Coordinates of C-alpha atoms in Angstrom, one line a residue:
X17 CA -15.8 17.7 -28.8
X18 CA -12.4 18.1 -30.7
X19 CA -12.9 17.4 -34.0
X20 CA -9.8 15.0 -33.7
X21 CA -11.7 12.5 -31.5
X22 CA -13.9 10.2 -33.5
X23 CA -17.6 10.9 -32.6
X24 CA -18.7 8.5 -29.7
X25 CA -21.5 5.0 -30.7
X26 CA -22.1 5.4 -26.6
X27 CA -21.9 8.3 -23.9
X28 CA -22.1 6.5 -19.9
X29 CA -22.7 9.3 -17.7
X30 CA -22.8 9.2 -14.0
X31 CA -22.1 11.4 -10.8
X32 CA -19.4 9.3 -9.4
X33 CA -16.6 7.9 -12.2
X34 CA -14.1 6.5 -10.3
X35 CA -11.1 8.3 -12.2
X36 CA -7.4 8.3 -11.3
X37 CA -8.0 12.2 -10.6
X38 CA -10.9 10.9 -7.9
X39 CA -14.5 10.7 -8.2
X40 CA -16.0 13.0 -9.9
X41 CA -19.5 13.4 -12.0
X42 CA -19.0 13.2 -16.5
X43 CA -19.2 11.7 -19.4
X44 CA -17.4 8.8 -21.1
X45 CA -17.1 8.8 -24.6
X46 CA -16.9 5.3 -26.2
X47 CA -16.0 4.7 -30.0
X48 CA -14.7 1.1 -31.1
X49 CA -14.4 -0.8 -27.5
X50 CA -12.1 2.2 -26.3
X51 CA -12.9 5.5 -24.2
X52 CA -11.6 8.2 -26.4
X53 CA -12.7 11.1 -23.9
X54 CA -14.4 11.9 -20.6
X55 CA -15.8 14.6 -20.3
X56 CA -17.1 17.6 -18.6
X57 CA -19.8 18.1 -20.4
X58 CA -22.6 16.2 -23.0
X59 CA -21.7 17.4 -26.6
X60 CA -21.9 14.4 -28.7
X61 CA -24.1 13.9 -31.3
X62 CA -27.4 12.5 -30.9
X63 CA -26.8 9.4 -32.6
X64 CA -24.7 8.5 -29.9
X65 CA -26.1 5.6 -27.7
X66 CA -26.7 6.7 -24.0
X67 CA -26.7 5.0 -20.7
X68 CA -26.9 7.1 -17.3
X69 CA -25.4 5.2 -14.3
X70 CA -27.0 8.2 -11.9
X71 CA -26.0 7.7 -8.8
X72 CA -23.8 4.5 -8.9
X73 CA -20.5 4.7 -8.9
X74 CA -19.3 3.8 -12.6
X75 CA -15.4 1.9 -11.9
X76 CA -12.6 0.7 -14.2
X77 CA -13.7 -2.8 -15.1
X78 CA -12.5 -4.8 -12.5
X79 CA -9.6 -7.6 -12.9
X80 CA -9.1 -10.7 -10.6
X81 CA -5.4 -11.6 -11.1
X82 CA -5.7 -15.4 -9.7
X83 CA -8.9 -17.7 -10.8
X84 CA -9.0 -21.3 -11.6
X85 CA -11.2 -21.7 -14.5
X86 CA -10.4 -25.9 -14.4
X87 CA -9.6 -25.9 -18.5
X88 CA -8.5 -27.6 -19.7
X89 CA -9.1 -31.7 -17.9
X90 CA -11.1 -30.5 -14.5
X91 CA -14.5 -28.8 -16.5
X92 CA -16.6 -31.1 -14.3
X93 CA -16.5 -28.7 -11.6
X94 CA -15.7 -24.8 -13.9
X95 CA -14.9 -24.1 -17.0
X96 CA -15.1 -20.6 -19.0
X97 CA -18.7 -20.3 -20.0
X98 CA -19.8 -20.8 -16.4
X99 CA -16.9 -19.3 -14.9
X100 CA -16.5 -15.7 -16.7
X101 CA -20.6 -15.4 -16.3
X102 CA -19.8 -15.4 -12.7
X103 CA -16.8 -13.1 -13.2
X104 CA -18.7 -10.8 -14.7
X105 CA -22.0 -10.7 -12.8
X106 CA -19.3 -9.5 -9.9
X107 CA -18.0 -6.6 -12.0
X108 CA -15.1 -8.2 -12.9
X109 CA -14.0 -7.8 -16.8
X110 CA -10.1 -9.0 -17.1
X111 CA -9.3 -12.8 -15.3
X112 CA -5.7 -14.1 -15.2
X113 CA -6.1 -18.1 -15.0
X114 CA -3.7 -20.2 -13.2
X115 CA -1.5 -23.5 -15.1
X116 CA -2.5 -26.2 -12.6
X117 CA -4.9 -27.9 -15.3
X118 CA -4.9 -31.7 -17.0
X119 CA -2.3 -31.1 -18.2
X120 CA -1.0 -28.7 -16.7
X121 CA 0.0 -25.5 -18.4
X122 CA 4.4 -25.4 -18.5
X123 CA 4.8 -24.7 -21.9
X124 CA 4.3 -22.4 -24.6
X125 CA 2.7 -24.4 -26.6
X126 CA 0.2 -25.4 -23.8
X127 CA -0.8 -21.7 -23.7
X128 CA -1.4 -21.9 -27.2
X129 CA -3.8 -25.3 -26.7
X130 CA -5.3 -23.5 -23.4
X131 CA -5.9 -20.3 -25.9
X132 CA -7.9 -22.1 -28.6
X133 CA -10.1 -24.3 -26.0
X134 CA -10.8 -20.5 -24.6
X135 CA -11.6 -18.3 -27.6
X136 CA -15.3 -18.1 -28.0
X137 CA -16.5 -19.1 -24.4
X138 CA -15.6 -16.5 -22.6
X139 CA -17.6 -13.5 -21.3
X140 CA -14.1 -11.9 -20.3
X141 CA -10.8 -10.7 -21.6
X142 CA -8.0 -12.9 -20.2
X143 CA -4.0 -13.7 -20.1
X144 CA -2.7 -16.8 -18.7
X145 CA 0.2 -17.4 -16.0
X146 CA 2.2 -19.9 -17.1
X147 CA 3.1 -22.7 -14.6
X148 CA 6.8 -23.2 -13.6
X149 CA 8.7 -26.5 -14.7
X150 CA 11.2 -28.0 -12.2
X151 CA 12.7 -29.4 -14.6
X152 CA 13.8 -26.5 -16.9
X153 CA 13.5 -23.7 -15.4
X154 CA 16.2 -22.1 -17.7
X155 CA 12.9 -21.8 -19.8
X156 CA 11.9 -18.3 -18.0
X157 CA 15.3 -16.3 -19.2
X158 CA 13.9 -16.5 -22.5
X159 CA 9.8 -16.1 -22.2
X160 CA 8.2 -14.2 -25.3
X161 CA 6.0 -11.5 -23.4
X162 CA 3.4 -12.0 -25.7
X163 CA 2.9 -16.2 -24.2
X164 CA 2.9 -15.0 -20.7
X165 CA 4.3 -12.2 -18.4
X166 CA 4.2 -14.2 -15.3
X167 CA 5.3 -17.7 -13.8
X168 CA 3.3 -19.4 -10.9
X169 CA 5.6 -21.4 -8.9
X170 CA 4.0 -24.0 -5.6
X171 CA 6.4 -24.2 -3.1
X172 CA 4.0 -26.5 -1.6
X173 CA 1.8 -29.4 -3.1
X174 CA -2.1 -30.1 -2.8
X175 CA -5.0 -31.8 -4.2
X176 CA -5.0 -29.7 -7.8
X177 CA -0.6 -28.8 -7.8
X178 CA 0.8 -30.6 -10.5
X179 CA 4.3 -29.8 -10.1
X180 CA 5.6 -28.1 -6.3
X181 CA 9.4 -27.1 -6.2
X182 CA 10.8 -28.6 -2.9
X183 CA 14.4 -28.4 -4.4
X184 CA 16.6 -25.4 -3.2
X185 CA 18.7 -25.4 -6.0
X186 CA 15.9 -25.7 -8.5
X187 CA 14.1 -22.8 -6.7
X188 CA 17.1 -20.8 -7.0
X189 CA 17.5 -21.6 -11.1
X190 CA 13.8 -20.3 -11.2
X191 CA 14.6 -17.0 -9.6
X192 CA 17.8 -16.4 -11.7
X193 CA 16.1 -17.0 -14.6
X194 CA 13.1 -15.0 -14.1
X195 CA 15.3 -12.4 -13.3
X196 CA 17.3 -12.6 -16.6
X197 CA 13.6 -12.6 -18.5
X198 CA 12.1 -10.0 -16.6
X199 CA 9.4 -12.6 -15.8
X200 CA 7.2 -11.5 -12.6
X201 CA 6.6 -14.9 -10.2
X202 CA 3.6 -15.5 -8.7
X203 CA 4.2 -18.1 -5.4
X204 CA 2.2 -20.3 -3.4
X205 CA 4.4 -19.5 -0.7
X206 CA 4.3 -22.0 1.8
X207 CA 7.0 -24.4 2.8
X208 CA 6.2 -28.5 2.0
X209 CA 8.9 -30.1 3.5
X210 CA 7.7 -28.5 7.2
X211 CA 4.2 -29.6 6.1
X212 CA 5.6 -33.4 5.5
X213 CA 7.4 -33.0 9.0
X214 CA 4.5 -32.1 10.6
X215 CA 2.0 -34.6 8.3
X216 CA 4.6 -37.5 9.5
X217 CA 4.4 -36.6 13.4
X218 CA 0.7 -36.4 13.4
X219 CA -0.9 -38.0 10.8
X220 CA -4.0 -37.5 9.0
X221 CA -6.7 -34.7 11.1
X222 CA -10.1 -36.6 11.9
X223 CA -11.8 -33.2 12.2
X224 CA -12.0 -29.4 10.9
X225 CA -11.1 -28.5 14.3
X226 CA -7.8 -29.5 13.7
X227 CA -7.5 -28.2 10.5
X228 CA -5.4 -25.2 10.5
X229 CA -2.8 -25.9 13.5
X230 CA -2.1 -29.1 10.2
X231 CA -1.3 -26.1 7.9
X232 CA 0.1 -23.3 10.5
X233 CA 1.4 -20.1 9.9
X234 CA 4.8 -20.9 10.1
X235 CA 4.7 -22.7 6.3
X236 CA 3.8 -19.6 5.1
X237 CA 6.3 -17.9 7.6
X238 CA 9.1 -19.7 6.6
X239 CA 8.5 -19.7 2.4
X240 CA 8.2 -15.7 2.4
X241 CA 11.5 -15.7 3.9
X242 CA 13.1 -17.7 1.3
X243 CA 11.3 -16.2 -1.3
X244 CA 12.5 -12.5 0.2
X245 CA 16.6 -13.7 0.1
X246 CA 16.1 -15.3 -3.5
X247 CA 14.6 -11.9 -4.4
X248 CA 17.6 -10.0 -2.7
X249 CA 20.1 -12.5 -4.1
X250 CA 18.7 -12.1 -8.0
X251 CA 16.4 -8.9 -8.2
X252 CA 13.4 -10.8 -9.6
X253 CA 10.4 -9.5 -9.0
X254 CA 8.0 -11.8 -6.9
X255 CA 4.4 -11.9 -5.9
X256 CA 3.0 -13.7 -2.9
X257 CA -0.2 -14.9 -3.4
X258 CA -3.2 -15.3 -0.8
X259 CA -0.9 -14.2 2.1
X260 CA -2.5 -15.2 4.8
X261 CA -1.0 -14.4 8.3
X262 CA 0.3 -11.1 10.2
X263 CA 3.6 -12.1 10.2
X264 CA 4.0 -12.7 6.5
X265 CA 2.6 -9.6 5.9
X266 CA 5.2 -7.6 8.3
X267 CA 8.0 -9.8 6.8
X268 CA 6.8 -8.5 3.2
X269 CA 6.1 -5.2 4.4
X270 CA 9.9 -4.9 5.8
X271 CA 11.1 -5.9 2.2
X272 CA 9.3 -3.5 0.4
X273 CA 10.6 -0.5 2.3
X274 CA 14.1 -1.4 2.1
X275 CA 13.8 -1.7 -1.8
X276 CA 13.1 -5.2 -2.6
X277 CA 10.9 -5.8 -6.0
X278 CA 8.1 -7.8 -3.7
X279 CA 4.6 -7.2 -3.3
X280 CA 2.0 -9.2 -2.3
X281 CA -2.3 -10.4 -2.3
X282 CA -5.2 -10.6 -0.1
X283 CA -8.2 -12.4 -1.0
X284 CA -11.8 -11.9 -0.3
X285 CA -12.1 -15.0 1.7
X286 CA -9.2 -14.1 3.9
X287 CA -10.4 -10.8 4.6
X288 CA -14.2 -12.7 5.2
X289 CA -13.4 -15.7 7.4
X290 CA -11.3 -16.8 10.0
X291 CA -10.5 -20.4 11.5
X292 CA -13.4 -20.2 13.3
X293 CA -15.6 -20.5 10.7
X294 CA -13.7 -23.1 9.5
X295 CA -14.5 -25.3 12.4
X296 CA -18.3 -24.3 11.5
X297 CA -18.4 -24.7 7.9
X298 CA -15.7 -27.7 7.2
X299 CA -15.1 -28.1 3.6
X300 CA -16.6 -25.2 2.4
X301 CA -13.8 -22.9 3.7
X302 CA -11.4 -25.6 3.5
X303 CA -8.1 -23.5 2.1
X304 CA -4.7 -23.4 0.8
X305 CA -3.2 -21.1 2.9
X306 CA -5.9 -21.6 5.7
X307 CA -8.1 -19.9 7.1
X308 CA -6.4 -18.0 9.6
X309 CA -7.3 -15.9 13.3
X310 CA -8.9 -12.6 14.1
X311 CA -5.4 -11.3 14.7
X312 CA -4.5 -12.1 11.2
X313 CA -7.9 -11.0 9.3
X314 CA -7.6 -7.8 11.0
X315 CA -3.8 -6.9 10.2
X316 CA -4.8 -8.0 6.0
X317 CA -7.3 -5.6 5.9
X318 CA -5.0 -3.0 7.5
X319 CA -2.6 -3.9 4.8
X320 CA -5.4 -3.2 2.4
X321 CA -6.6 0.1 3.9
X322 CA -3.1 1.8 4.4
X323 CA -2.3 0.6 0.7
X324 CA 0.3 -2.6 1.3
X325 CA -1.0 -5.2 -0.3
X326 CA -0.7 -4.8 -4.1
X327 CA -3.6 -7.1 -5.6
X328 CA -6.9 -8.6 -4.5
X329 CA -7.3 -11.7 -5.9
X330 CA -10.6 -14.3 -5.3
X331 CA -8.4 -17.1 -5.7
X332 CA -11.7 -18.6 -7.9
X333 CA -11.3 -22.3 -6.8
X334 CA -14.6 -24.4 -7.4
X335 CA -14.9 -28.0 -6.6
X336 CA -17.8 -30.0 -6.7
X337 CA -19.7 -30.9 -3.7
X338 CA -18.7 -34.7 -4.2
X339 CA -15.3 -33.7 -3.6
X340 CA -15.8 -31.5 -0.8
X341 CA -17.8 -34.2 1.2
X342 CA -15.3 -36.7 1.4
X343 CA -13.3 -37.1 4.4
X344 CA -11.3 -34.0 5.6
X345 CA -7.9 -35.5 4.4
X346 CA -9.3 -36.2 0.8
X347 CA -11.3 -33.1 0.9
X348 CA -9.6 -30.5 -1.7
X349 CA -8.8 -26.8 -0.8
X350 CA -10.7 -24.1 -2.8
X351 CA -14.0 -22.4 -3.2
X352 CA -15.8 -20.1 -5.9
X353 CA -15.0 -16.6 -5.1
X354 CA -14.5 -14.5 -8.6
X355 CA -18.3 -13.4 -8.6
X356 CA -18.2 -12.7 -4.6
X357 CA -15.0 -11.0 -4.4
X358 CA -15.7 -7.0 -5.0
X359 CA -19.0 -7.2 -2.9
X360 CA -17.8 -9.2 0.2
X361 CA -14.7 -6.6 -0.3
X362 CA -16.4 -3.6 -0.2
X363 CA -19.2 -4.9 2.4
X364 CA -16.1 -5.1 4.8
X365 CA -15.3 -1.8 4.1
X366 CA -18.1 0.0 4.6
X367 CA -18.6 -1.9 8.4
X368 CA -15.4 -2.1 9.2
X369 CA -14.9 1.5 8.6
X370 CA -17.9 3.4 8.9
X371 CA -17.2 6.5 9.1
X372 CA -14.9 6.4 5.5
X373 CA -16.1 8.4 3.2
X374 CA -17.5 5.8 0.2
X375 CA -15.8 7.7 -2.3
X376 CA -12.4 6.8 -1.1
X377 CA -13.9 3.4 -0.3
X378 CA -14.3 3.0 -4.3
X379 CA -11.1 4.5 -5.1
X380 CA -9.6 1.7 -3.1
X381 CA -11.5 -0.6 -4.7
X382 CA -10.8 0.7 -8.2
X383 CA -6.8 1.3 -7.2
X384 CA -6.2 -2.7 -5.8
X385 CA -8.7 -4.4 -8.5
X386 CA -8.0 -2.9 -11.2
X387 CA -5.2 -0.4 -11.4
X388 CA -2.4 -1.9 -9.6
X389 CA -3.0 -5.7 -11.4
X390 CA -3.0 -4.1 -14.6
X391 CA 0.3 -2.2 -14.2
X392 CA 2.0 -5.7 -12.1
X393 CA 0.8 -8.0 -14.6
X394 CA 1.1 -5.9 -17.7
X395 CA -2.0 -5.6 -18.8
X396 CA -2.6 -2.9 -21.4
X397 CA -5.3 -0.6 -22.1
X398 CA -7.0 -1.7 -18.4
X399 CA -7.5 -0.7 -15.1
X400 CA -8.3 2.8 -15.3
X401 CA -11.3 5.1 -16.7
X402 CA -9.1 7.5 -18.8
X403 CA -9.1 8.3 -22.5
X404 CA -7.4 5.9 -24.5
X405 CA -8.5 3.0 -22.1
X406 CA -10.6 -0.4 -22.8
X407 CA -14.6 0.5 -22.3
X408 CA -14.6 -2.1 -19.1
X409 CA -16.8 -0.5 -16.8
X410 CA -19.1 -1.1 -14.0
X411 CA -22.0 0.4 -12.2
X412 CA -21.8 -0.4 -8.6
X413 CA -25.0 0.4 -6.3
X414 CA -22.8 1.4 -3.1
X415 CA -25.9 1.1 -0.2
X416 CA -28.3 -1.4 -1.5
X417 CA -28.3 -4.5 0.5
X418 CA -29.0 -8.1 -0.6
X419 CA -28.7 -11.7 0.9
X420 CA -26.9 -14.6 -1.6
X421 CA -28.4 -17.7 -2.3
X422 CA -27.4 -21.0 -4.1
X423 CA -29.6 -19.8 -7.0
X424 CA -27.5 -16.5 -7.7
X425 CA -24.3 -18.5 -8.3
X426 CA -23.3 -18.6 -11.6
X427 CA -19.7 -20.9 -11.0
X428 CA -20.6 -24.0 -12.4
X429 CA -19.5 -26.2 -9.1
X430 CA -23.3 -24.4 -7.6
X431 CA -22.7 -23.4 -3.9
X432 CA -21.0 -20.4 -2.3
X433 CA -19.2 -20.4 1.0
X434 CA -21.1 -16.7 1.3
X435 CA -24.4 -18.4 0.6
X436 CA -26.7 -16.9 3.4
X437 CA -24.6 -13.6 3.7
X438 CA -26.3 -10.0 3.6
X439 CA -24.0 -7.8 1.1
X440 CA -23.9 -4.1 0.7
X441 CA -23.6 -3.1 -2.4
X442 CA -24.4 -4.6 -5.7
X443 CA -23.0 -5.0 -9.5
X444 CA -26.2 -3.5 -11.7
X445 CA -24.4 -3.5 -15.3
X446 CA -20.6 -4.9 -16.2
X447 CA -19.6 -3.6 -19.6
X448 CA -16.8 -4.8 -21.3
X449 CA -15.4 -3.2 -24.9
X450 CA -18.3 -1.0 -24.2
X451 CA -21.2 -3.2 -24.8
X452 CA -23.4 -4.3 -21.9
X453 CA -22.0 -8.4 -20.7
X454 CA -23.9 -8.1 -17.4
X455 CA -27.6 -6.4 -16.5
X456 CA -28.8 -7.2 -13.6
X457 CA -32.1 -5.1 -14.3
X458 CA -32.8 -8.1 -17.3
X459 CA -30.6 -11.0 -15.5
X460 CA -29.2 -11.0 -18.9
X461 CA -25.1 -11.9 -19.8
X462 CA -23.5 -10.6 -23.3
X463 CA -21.4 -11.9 -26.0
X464 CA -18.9 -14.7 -25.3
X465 CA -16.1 -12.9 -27.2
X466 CA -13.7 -12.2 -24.9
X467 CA -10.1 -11.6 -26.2
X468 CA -6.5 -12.5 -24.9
X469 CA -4.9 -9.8 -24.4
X470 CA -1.1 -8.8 -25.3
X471 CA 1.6 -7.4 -22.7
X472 CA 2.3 -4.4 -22.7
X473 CA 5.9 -3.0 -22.4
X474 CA 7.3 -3.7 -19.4
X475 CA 7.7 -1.0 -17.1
X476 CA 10.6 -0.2 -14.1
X477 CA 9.4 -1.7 -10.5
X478 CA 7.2 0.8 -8.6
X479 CA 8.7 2.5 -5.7
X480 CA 8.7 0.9 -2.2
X481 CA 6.1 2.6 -0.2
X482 CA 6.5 4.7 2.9
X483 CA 5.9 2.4 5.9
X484 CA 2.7 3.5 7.2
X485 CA 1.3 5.3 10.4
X486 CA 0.8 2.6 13.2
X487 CA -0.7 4.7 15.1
X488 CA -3.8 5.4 12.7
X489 CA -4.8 1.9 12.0
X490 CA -7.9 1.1 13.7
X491 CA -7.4 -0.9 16.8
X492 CA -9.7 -3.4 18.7
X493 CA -13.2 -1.7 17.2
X494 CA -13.1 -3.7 14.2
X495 CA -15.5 -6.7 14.0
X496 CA -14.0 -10.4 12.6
X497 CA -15.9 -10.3 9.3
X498 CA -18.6 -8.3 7.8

């Protein structure tokens, strides 16, 4: 060891770190929360604590950009105990919570409230988005860092939206002044006045059969492309959550390569389901955006293989199973997903592409859950295995297959759309500051000390990316969902 480097209180070793060089066998060296070297070679002193992750593949704690943890006003159906326990039994150390609480979160000072409900029931290190105001959107030209990086805006209402901008010129006001702030948006990008249109012509739908032609594609269709000229008019950079049909994604695809700040998220239960599983399973994988085709599952996960989507997000929504039983009109959107999210991910990998090697497999995994959301959202000391870095880590069994059941969800709301589902592919330990806040060996969580974290300095927009082969993505072999 350098004699520079403080001597290590635990060594992980493992044959496969996931490091931004690639995947390659070492040894982490972890002093005070941080990795201060990895290494080539065992050297430390024997005091040092040791854990071997063998085999498993050893990632950058994992971060989920977009969860609802329901606090503060809604902790009848999640709140932070419950919901970083299932965060972190699915390898996922970092949350970013959404602002559509009771009350909701527009305000700094409702950050501040939201941050001292927080502190000391959490399992996970956090930030907040803050939720947009219509009414003063001036508010984002002058957002400290340090309250929030990033702005969550609905351009379209439902059960759990407490404030949805249907106002152009109050849209526009938003983007300006994000711009001026250097605030990142995050959208629900789908369009409410066509939703009214079409809610007006054919009233409420009787059945789940009719559920997503009631929230088509062109909502979504038609809010990316105002959200793409606002972000030409004013620069600002903007995120498009839960994308959810092919078209979006060529529309945000064809703004990236010509230089526009815009980028965009898949979640697992996009990538999972389609419509037709809607009609099966009703409420369950009732959504805002739906549920969409086979057409449109298989061109997101092309966006995630060829590297076009920035994030993966679960889009962590739980709701009780009062609330999802009422009729399909009262019904709310939303389902737990934070726990599920890397495993259903990477079990759609590995069948959908086969004959991938797994170590690029967990590279991509590592690169759109944790690298890429730490660099969008700010996030510092996160997202990679490199010295300097947070000890969040996680040992990931790559082939071991296991079925989930209502008893292995840890979301306080108790059910899983998934429930009944044979994963590949399992979380074993989730560390977090370098002490051990999942084992599944022991079925044992850590210490509810979770921190919130600063930003750190903001950094120029990445380049747009090259617009991929067509003619390597995988055609008509791939299955609907894993």
């Amino acid at each position: 060891m350098d004699r520079l480097t403080p001597a290590p209180e635990l060594v992980v070793s493992g044959r496969r770190l996931v490091t931004p060089q690639g995947v390659r066998p070492g040894h982490l060296f972890i002093s005070g929360g941080r990795i201060t070297a990895v290494a080539d070679t065992d050297d430390a002193p024997a005091s040092a604590d040791r854990l071997d992750a063998g085999e498993h593949y050893v990632l950058p704690g994992l971060i989920d950009s977009h969860v609802h943890f329901r606090t503060p006003g809604l902790t009848h159906k999640e709140d932070w105990e419950h919901g970083s326990r299932a965060a972190v039994r699915g390898g996922v150390t970092t949350v970013m919570d959404m602002p559509n609480t009771v009350p909701p979160t527009l305000a700094p000072e409702a950050i501040h409230a939201k941050t001292s409900l927080v502190d000391g029931r959490t399992l996970v290190d956090y930030r907040f988005h803050l939720g947009l105001d219509p009414a003063r959107p001036e508010l984002l030209a002058d957002l400290d860092a340090q309250v929030a990086t990033s702005v969550k805006i609905f351009m379209a209402g439902h059960h759990t939206a407490p404030t949805v901008v249907r106002d152009a010129d109050q849209l526009e006001k938003a983007f300006a002044a994000a711009a001026a702030g250097g605030v990142q948006l995050v959208l629900h990008a789908e369009d409410d006045a066509l939703f009214a249109l079409l809610d007006a012509w054919w009233g409420e739908p009787g059945s789940y059969l009719e559920y997503e032609a009631r929230r088509p594609r062109t909502g979504g269709i038609v809010a990316v492309a105002k959200v793409l000229e606002l972000v030409r008019r004013h620069g600002t950079r903007a995120h498009i959550l839960h994308l959810s049909s092919a078209e979006e994604a060529d529309l945000v695809c064809a703004a990236r390569a010509a230089g526009l700040p815009v980028t965009f998220e898949v979640t697992g239960h996009h990538l999972s389901f389609t419509d037709k599983d809607t009609r099966r399973l009703g409420a369950r994988t009732r959504l805002s955006p739906s549920i969409r085709g086979v057409r449109d599952q298989d061109r997101l996960w092309r966006a995630l293989r060829h590297g076009e989507a920035a994030t993966l997000g679960s889009d962590h929504a739980p709701h009780t199973i009062e609330e999802k039983t009422r009729t399909v009109a009262q019904s709310p959107p939303g389902l737990p997903g934070v726990q599920e999210l890397a495993v259903a991910v990477w079990t759609g990998m590995r069948r959908r592409w086969p004959q991938e090697e797994p170590d690029a497999a967990a590279a991509r995994l590592a690169r759109h859950l944790s690298t890429q959301p730490a660099e969008l959202f700010r996030l510092p000391g996160k997202g990679r295995l490199e010295a300097g870095a947070d000890a969040d880590l996680v040992f990931f069994a790559p082939d071991v297959p296991w079925m989930l059941s209502a008893h292995d969800v840890e979301s306080k709301c108790g059910w899983s759309a998934y429930e009944g589902w044979t994963f590949t592919g399992r979380v074993e330990r989730t560390l977090r500051a370098g002490r051990t806040v999942w084992d599944a060996a022991t079925g044992s969580f850590g210490s509810y000390d979770g921190r919130l974290l600063d930003a750190a300095p903001a950094r120029p927009a990445p380049p747009a990316p090259h617009p991929p082969n067509a003619s390597a993505r995988p055609a008509g072999s791939e299955v609907p969902h894993p």
